[in-house]
Tab-separated table of C-alpha atoms in Angstrom:
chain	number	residue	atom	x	y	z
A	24	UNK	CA	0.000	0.000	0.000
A	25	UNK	CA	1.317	3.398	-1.147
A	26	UNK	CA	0.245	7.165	-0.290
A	27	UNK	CA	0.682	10.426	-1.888
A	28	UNK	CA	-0.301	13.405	-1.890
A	29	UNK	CA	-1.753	15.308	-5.749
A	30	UNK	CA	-1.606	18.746	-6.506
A	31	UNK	CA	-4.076	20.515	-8.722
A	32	UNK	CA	-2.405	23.297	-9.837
A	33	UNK	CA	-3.679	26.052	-11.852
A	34	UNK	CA	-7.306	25.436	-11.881
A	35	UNK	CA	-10.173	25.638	-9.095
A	36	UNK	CA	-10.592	22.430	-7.136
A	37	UNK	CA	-14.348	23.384	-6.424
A	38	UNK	CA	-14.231	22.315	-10.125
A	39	UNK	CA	-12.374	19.500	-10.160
A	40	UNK	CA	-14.433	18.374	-6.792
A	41	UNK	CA	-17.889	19.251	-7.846
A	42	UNK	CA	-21.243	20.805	-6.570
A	43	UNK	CA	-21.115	18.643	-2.788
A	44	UNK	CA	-17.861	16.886	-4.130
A	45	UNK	CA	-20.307	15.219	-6.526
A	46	UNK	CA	-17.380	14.608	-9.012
A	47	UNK	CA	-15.046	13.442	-6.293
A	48	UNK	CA	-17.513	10.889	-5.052
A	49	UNK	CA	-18.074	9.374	-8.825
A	50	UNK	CA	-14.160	9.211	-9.138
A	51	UNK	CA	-13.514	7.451	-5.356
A	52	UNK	CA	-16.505	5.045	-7.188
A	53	UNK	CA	-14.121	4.345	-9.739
A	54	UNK	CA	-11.218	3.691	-8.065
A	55	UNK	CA	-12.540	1.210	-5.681
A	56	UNK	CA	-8.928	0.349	-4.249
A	57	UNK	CA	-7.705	3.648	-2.511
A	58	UNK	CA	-9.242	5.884	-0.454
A	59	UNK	CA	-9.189	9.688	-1.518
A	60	UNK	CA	-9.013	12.361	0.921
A	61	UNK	CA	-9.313	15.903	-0.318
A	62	UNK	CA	-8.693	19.483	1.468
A	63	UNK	CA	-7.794	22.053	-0.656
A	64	UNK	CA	-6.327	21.872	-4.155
A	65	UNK	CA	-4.081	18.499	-2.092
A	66	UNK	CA	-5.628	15.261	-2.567
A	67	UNK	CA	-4.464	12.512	-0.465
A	68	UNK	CA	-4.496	9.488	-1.689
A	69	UNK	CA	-3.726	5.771	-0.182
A	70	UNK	CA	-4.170	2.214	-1.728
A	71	UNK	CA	-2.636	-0.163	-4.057
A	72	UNK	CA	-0.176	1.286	-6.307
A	73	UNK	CA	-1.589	0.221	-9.570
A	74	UNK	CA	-4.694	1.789	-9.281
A	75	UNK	CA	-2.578	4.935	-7.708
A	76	UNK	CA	-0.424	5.167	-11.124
A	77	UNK	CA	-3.383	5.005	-13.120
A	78	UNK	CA	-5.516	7.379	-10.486
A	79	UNK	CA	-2.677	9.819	-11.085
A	80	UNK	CA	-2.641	9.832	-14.638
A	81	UNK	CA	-6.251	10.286	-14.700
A	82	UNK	CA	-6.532	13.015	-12.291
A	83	UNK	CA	-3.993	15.022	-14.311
A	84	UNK	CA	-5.961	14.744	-17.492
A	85	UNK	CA	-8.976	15.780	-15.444
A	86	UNK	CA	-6.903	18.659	-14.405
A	87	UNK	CA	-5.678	19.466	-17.521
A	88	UNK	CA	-9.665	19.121	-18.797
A	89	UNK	CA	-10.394	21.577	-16.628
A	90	UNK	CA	-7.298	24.370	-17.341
A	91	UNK	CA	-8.599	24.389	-21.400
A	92	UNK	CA	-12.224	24.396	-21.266
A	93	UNK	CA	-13.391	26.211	-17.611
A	94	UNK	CA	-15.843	23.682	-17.022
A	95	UNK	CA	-16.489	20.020	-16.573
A	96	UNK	CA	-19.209	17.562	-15.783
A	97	UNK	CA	-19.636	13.724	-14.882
A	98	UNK	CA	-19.754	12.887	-18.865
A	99	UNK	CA	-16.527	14.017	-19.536
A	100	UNK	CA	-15.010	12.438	-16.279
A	101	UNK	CA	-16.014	9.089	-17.511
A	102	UNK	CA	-14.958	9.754	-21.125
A	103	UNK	CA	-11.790	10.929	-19.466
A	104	UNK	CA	-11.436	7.836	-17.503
A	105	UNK	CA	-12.735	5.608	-20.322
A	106	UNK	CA	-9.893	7.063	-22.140
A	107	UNK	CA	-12.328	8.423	-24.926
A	108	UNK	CA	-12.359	12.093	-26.296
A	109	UNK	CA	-14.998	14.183	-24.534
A	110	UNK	CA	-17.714	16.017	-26.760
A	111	UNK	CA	-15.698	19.269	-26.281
A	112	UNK	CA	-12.242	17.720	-27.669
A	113	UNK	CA	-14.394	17.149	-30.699
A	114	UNK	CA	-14.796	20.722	-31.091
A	115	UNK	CA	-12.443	22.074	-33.777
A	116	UNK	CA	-10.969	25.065	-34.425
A	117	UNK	CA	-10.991	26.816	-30.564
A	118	UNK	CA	-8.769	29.132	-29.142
A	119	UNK	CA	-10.049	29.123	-25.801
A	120	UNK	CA	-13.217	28.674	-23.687
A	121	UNK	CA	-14.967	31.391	-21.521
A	122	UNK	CA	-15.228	31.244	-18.019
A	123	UNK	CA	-18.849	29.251	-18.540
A	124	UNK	CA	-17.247	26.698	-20.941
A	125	UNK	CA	-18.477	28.387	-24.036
A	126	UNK	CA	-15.963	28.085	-26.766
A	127	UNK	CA	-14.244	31.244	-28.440
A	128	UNK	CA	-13.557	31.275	-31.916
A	129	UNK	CA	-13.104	33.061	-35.269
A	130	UNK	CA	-16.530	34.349	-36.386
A	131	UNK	CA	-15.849	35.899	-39.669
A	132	UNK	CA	-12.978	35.531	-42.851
A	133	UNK	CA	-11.071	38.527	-41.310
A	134	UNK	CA	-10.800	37.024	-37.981
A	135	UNK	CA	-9.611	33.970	-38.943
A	136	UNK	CA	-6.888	36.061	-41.007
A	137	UNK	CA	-5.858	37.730	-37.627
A	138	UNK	CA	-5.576	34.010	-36.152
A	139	UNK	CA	-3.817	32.874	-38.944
A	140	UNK	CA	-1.178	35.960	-39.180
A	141	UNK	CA	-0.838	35.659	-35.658
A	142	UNK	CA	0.512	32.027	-36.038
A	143	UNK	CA	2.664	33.399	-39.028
A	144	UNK	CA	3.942	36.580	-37.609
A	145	UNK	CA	5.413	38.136	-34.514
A	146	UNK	CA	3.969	41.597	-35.178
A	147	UNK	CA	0.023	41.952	-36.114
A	148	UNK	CA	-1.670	45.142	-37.175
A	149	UNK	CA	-5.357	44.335	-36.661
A	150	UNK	CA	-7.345	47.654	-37.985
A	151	UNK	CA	-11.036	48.186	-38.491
A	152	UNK	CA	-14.413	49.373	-37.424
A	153	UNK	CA	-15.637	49.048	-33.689
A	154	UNK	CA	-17.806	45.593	-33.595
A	155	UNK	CA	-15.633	43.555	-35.213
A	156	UNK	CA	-13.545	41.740	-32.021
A	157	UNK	CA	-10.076	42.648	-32.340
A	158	UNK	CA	-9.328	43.320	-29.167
A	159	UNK	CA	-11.443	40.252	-27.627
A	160	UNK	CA	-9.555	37.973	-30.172
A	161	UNK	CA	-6.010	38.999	-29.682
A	162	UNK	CA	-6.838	38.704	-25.879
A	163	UNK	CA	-7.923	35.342	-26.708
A	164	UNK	CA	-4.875	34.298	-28.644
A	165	UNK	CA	-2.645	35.333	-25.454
A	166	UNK	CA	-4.522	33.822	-22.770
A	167	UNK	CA	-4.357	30.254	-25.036
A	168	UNK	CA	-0.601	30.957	-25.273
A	169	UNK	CA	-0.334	31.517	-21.723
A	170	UNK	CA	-2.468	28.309	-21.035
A	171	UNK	CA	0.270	26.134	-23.309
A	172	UNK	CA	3.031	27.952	-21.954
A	173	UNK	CA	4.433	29.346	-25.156
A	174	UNK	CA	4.273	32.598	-23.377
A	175	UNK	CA	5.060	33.109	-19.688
A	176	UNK	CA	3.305	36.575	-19.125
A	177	UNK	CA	0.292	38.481	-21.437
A	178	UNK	CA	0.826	42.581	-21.625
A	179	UNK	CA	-2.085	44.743	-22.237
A	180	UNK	CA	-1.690	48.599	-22.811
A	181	UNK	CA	-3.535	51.486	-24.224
A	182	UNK	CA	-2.905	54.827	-24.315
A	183	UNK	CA	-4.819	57.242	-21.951
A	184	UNK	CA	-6.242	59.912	-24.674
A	185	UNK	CA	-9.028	62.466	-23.405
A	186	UNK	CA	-11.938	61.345	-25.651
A	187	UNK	CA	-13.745	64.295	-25.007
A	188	UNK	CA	-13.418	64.435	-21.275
A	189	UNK	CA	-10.897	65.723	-19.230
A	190	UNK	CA	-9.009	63.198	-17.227
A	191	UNK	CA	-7.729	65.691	-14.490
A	192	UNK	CA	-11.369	66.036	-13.601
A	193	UNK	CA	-12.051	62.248	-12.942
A	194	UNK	CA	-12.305	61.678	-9.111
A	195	UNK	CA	-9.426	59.501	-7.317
A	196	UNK	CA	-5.868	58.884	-7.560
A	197	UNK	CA	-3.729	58.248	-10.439
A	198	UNK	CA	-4.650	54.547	-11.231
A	199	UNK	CA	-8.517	55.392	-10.361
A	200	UNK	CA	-8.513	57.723	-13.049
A	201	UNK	CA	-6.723	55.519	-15.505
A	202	UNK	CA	-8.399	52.351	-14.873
A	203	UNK	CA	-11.820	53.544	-16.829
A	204	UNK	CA	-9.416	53.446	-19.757
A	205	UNK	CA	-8.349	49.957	-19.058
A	206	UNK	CA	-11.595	48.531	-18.467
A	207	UNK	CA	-12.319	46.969	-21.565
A	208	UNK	CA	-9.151	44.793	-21.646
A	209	UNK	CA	-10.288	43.846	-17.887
A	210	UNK	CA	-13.660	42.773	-19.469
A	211	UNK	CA	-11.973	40.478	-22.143
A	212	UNK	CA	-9.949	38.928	-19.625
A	213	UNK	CA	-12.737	38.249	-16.800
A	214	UNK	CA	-14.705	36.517	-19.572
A	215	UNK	CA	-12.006	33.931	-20.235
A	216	UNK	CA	-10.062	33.515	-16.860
A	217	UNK	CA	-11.990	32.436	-13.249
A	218	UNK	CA	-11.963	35.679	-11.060
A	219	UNK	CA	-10.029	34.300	-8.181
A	220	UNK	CA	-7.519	32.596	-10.879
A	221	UNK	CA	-6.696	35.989	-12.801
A	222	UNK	CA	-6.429	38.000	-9.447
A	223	UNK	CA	-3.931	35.647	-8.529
A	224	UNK	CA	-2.024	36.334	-12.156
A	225	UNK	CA	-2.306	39.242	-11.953
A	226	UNK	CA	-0.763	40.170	-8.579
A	227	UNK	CA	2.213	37.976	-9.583
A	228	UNK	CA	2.084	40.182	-12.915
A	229	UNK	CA	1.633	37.126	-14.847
A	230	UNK	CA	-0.808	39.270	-16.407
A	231	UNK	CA	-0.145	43.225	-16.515
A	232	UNK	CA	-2.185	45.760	-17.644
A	233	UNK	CA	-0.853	49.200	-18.184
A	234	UNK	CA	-1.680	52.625	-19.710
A	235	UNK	CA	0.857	53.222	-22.768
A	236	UNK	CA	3.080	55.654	-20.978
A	237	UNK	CA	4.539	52.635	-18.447
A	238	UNK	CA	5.898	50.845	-21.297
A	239	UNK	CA	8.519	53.335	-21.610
A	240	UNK	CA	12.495	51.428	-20.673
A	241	UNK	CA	11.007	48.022	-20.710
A	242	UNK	CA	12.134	45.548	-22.588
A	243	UNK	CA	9.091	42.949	-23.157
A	244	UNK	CA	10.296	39.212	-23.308
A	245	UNK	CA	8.512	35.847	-23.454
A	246	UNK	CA	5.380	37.068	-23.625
A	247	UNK	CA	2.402	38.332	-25.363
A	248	UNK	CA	1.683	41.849	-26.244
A	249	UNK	CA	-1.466	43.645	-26.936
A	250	UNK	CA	-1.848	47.635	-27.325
A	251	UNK	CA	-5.239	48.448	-28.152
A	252	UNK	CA	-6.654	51.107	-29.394
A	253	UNK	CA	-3.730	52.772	-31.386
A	254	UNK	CA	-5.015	54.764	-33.031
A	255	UNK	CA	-5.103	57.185	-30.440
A	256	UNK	CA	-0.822	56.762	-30.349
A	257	UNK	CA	1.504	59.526	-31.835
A	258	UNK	CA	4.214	58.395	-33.974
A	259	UNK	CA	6.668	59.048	-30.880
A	260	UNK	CA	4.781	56.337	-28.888
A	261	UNK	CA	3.795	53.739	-31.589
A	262	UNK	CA	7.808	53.674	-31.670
A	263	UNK	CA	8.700	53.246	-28.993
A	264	UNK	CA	6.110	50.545	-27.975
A	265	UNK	CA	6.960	48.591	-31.092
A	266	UNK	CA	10.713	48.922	-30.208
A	267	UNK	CA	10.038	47.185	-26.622
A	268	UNK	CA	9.992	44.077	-28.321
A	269	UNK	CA	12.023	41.225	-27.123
A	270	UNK	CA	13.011	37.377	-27.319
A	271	UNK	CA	10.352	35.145	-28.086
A	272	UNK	CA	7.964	38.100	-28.123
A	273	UNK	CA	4.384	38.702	-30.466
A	274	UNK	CA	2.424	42.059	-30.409
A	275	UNK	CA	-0.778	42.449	-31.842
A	276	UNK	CA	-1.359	46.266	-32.142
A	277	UNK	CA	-5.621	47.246	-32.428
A	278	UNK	CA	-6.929	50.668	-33.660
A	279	UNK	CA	-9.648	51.799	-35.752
A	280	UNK	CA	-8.873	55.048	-38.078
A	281	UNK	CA	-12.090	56.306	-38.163
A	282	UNK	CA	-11.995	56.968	-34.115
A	283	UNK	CA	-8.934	59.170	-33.870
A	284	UNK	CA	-8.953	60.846	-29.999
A	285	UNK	CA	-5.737	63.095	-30.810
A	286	UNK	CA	-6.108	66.903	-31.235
A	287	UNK	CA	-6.875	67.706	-34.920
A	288	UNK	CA	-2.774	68.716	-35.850
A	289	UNK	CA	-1.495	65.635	-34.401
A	290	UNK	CA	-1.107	62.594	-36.574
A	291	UNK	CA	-2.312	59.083	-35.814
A	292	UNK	CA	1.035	57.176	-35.006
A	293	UNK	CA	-0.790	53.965	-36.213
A	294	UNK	CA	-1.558	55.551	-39.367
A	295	UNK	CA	1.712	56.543	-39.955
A	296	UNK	CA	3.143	53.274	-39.154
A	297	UNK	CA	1.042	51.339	-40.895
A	298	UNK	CA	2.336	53.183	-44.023
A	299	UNK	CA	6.626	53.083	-42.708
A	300	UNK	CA	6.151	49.460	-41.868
A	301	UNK	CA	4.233	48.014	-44.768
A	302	UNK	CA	6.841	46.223	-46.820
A	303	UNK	CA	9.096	45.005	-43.118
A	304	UNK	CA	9.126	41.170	-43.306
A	305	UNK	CA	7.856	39.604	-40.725
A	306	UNK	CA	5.305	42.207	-40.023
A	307	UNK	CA	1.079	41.453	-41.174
A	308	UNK	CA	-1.657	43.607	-41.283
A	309	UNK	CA	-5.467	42.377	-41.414
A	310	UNK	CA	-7.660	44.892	-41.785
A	311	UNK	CA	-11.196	44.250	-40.415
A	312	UNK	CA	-14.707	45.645	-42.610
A	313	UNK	CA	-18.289	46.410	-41.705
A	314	UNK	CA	-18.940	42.782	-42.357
A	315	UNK	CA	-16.842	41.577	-39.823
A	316	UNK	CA	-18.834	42.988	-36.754
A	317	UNK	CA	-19.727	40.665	-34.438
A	318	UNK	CA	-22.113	43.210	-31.941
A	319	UNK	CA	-25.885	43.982	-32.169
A	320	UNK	CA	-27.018	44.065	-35.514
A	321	UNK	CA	-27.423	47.791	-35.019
A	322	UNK	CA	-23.615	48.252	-34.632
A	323	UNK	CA	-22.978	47.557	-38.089
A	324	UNK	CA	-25.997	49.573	-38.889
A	325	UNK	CA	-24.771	52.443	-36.962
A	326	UNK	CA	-20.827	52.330	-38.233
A	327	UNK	CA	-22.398	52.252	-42.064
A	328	UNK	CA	-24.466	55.256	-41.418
A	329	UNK	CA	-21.222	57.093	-39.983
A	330	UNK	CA	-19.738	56.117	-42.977
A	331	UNK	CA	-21.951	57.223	-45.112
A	332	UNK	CA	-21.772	61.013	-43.606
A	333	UNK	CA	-18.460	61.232	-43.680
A	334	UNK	CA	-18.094	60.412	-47.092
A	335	UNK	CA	-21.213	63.128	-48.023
A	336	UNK	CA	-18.648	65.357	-45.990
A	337	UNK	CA	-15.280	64.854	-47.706
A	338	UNK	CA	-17.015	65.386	-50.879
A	339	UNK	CA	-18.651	68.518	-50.048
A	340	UNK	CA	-14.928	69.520	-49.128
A	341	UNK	CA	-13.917	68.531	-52.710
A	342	UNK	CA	-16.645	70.634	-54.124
């Protein structure tokens, strides 16, 4: 008779346990030969060393179930057990699951461009209309890189532009009058990650997010790289975020050109890289249409109708 103690790492054990440790009673039913003690994320476990090996290697698919899809039920213990595939391994093309166990994947051509160049490239320029899930994608494609470890930390910025209200006026300190700014990237991130699990990365800065400015000296290694919303950069920081790169590094950089925050003299660093960098190898650019949004129905609606008036406008100008 042999005991040891597991580990689950990584993941909630509520999960792994069940609703009443209904899970954990199905698997002790299983394993007839040890008995299974859990507190914690630390199961102990005593019995006949067979069944322990096997126990083991079973737990740690269960565990690594659990890490890729946020969710699990008795079905897919007992496929996992059974050593079949469960219905959401049949599930193809997914770049991660949300929190509820709802897969996340490319919903139009230009999406699956920005998946594909990502895979291809270590820089992405992702530009288009609001609707169309660039940020929510990229954010996607880091937190799957983090989850297979081809990445060690995921870096989210945006620059903190005054669209049309005057940040010394917001109430607070410094980082209470950033964090508005920041909140969409927090949104993406609590959809895909368990709140108690993304706290955790992010007070061990596994997971940073940062306005635009705190970028400035780093040098960004192993990890994955979003700035968002770029078009609100000037060509001095578009530069110099670009230039932070380091080893085993990808950026995707966001932006839509029609939603330019800067004052009206003051070019659009994204625009103006998008032009230097155009021909750099190595470097792809998808850029994302009215067909590609992915929001209410009116959103696409709306952005065509903005469209529309600024067109009417630039040819009155030609006039």
């Amino acid at each position: 008779m042999v005991e040891k103690h597991i580990v689950l790492e990584d993941i909630d054990p509520v999960m792994f346990y069940g609703v009443n440790n209904g899970h954990l009673q199905m698997v002790k039913s299983l394993f007839p030969k040890l008995r299974i003690v859990a507190r914690d994320n630390v199961m102990r476990v005593l019995g006949d060393e067979e069944e322990m090996a096997a126990f083991e290697e079973k737990a740690e698919d269960i565990r690594r179930h659990i890490l890729k899809y946020n969710a699990i039920n008795e079905e897919d213990i007992l496929d996992i057990i059974k050593g079949k595939r469960t219905k959401a391994d049949a599930v193809k093309d997914v770049i991660v699951y949300n929190i509820t166990g709802k897969p996340i994947k490319s919903r139009s051509e230009n999406q699956q461009h920005l998946v594909d160049a990502y895979e291809r490239h270590d820089l992405v320029f992702a530009v288009g209309p609001a609707g169309t899930g660039k940020t929510y994608l990229s954010i996607a494609l880091a937190v799957k890189a983090l989850k297979e470890k081809t990445a060690k930390k995921i870096i989210l910025s945006r620059p903190a532009v005054e669209a049309g209200e005057k940040l010394g006026f917001l109430p607070g300190d410094m980082k209470d009058k950033i964090d508005p700014y920041l909140q969409p990237l927090y949104d993406a991130l609590e959809d895909m990650i368990p709140a108690v699990k993304l706290q955790d990365m992010m007070e061990k800065h596994i997971i940073q997010i940062a306005p635009l400015a705190f970028m400035r000296g780093r040098t960004l290694t192993d990890a994955i790289v979003i700035l968002d919303e770029a078009q609100n950069t000037t060509m001095a920081q578009i530069k110099m975020f670009l230039t932070r790169m380091g080893t085993n590094t990808k950026m995707i950089v966001t932006g839509d050109l029609t939603q330019i925050d800067l004052p009206r003299e003051q070019k659009s660093g994204l625009r103006v890289a998008l032009d230097i960098l155009q021909d750099v190898k190595g470097i792809a650019t998808v850029r994302f249409e009215q067909k590609d949004i992915v929001r209410h129905k009116l959103v696409t609606r709306i952005v065509n109708a903005y469209e529309a008036y600024y067109e009417a406008e630039r040819n009155k100008e030609k006039e």
